[in-house]
């Protein structure tokens, strides 16, 4: 009973202890749960706070952006207004200056034009100086950067290589061995049941893992690795002795064994001893192999077991013959197959026993592929002198294309020739594929899909643009830059370009330079420049065309070949380099690059200036130019200058035929006289609307493929000055009066022309500037012709206007001068100062004058007969002047006295205007008085305050 009671009490105590432990665990769990929840809530709050701050920052950024945009818009408006004001002010100043100069008799337009040209020249000079400064700074910065790079490279220490890196396989074996033999310390106390469970699971899996590791170590030992040692460390031994490796290995095994025995149980010691035996076996394999690697004990025939172009699901067999070549009796034992091949290859091998030297045995290798991938591995055997292996390779069906030539050099050819080269594309594999030839390494999805279907491959073709090296006449970039260096003292700009090109070549990779060269290829330079002229002028880059032949793509079957044709047809001189790529639809086949190069040599005879610009020409005037033809051959050539039939009336070349000697020049004279029939004759080359003439010309050279070409450019315009009237009729004019007529003179040319009216009769006056001036292009000027007849006769005359190029333009004029029948003795009356209410009187005479001869001459024009004349004086309205008699009749030759009286009167309107004027003056004075009084009072207060302050200071 006591034992049962004690047992029950112990159980109660144990139960109570467990409940208390569970309560304590619950409390601890609740505590950690609260802390976890608190951390979670805190993280959520921090994340929300970060989101709010991020949104606020974005809102502030948007608002600041809006305010900046508004401020920028406002500043732009202000700047635009200011610029408009400046422009308007400048135009107004120019107008005032022009008007003042014209008033003084100078040419205002010419002065303004010269002033603008001077400003433009100064602006360009400033821009040129600024660009020179910036380029100098860039050059200095690049030079400093290069110096820093050179110093950094010289200060960098050489890499130190340790001798332990030479035997990484041994270190890997050591790490694997330590990972299995060192005891693991548990991280936390666990129950006995859990410990036993862990031990059982570890012991059950140790065997398999150790076998896999042993296999890996064996493969590592069979791999041969080449190590390269730099020349700076040749003082150290390149390879350590095999005895050292063996000694170190066995010392390591001994040390590990002792450490394991001290800290393990009996079962662990048994497992460890077995593993150490296996490890010794593997290491003995490695050591024996390293000693006997000069020649394996057995030779294999074939040396490599190759299953080529296999298909999944089929079964393949191959026999291997192993022959003993060790000069002693030996045995052969099959060990295993590599892990990568053990699921697909099986070996049928019956051990033959001891084999004498020269005897052989057979092995049957069966390969059953299940996946469509390349496989590699080895079959391991054991012999008396150590292990050896036979490599096995399994390859799928592949497309294996190759070309017979990957570099095509067309050599040097003259511009205009067409050369072709043929290459052969061969598929050495068992897999067919579609191919296409282009300049890109990669194929787009759409294009590759079209190639797979094989419908559009042969039709896709286009000329491929290439890049050109900097050279003309086979000059390389280095030669051009070396020659440029000799001209470095010519100008700062050339020096900056030279330094930039050197830095560019030293720091920029080749592919970037090629891309940049292609970007500059939009510029063109004359093809017939000499090498020394190329150095002085800007380096231009031109484009040639490399083309493919008829075959540009298609399908190539297994073990078939296709011929591809490359065409080189240069159009401008220079070295052409381009990389073509043969792309394939098979994703595992890499594109095959084909390097194509060729040099285009310019024509041996060319025109030095291929573009002849005759500027602006006028009709019916002679213009000359010297055509210079250059030859760089050591023999003479016959030249023939061709002139198109449309331009034979207007162009002439003297001489039309000739011979150019070796390494010399030939000069021909070009004469250009544009006739008025040019728009009709040369409609193909002449634009009547703009007046632009562009005529391509050629020089035929005997024995040259392409003729030497040049182009004549000119703008042909008229030099006419045109009046808007064919004839000017002044009509009848008294000899005491004048008649004014306006005529419009228009400049029909696009050039400004000077004009002047010469040999003008004394009775004609031309205004303004007395009939002299300058007409701008297409400008029309109004001229006033004033006719003042001196005699009562009929006038028929011509006004002659002469232009600056000595052309005459005639304007016919006619008019009639006559004597008036009634004549006043005075044409101007001046009264003395007369007060209001008084009067002043003047006397003049009116005479009826008639000449019988004049009447006879003018009888056909006017009715002039002897008869009395009536007269009447008309006075202005509200005038203070009176004439007596104001109406009357005069007989021929009769004279009449006329009195003119001036009596000033003060009118009511004048009084009203004077009163209004005085009222305005008084009103303005009364408005100013309060302001004056306010100012005086303020001054008085200030003076009083100043006086008080001075008195205080004195006290």
JSON list of C-alpha atoms in Angstrom, two decimals, residues 436-444 579-584 589-594:
[
{"chain": "A", "resi": 436, "resn": "UNK", "atom": "CA", "xyz": [20.57, 33.53, -94.83]},
{"chain": "A", "resi": 437, "resn": "UNK", "atom": "CA", "xyz": [23.44, 35.94, -95.43]},
{"chain": "A", "resi": 438, "resn": "UNK", "atom": "CA", "xyz": [23.35, 39.45, -93.95]},
{"chain": "A", "resi": 439, "resn": "UNK", "atom": "CA", "xyz": [25.23, 42.01, -91.93]},
{"chain": "A", "resi": 440, "resn": "UNK", "atom": "CA", "xyz": [23.55, 41.28, -88.57]},
{"chain": "A", "resi": 441, "resn": "UNK", "atom": "CA", "xyz": [24.54, 38.42, -86.25]},
{"chain": "A", "resi": 442, "resn": "UNK", "atom": "CA", "xyz": [21.03, 37.87, -84.91]},
{"chain": "A", "resi": 443, "resn": "UNK", "atom": "CA", "xyz": [17.83, 37.05, -86.68]},
{"chain": "A", "resi": 444, "resn": "UNK", "atom": "CA", "xyz": [14.45, 38.46, -85.74]},
{"chain": "A", "resi": 579, "resn": "UNK", "atom": "CA", "xyz": [31.68, 41.70, -91.91]},
{"chain": "A", "resi": 580, "resn": "UNK", "atom": "CA", "xyz": [28.92, 39.49, -93.33]},
{"chain": "A", "resi": 581, "resn": "UNK", "atom": "CA", "xyz": [27.28, 36.81, -91.20]},
{"chain": "A", "resi": 582, "resn": "UNK", "atom": "CA", "xyz": [25.74, 33.53, -92.36]},
{"chain": "A", "resi": 583, "resn": "UNK", "atom": "CA", "xyz": [22.86, 32.92, -89.94]},
{"chain": "A", "resi": 584, "resn": "UNK", "atom": "CA", "xyz": [21.07, 29.60, -89.44]},
{"chain": "A", "resi": 589, "resn": "UNK", "atom": "CA", "xyz": [24.47, 26.83, -84.62]},
{"chain": "A", "resi": 590, "resn": "UNK", "atom": "CA", "xyz": [26.50, 30.01, -84.28]},
{"chain": "A", "resi": 591, "resn": "UNK", "atom": "CA", "xyz": [26.64, 32.51, -87.15]},
{"chain": "A", "resi": 592, "resn": "UNK", "atom": "CA", "xyz": [29.69, 32.24, -89.38]},
{"chain": "A", "resi": 593, "resn": "UNK", "atom": "CA", "xyz": [31.45, 35.57, -89.93]},
{"chain": "A", "resi": 594, "resn": "UNK", "atom": "CA", "xyz": [32.94, 36.40, -93.33]}
]
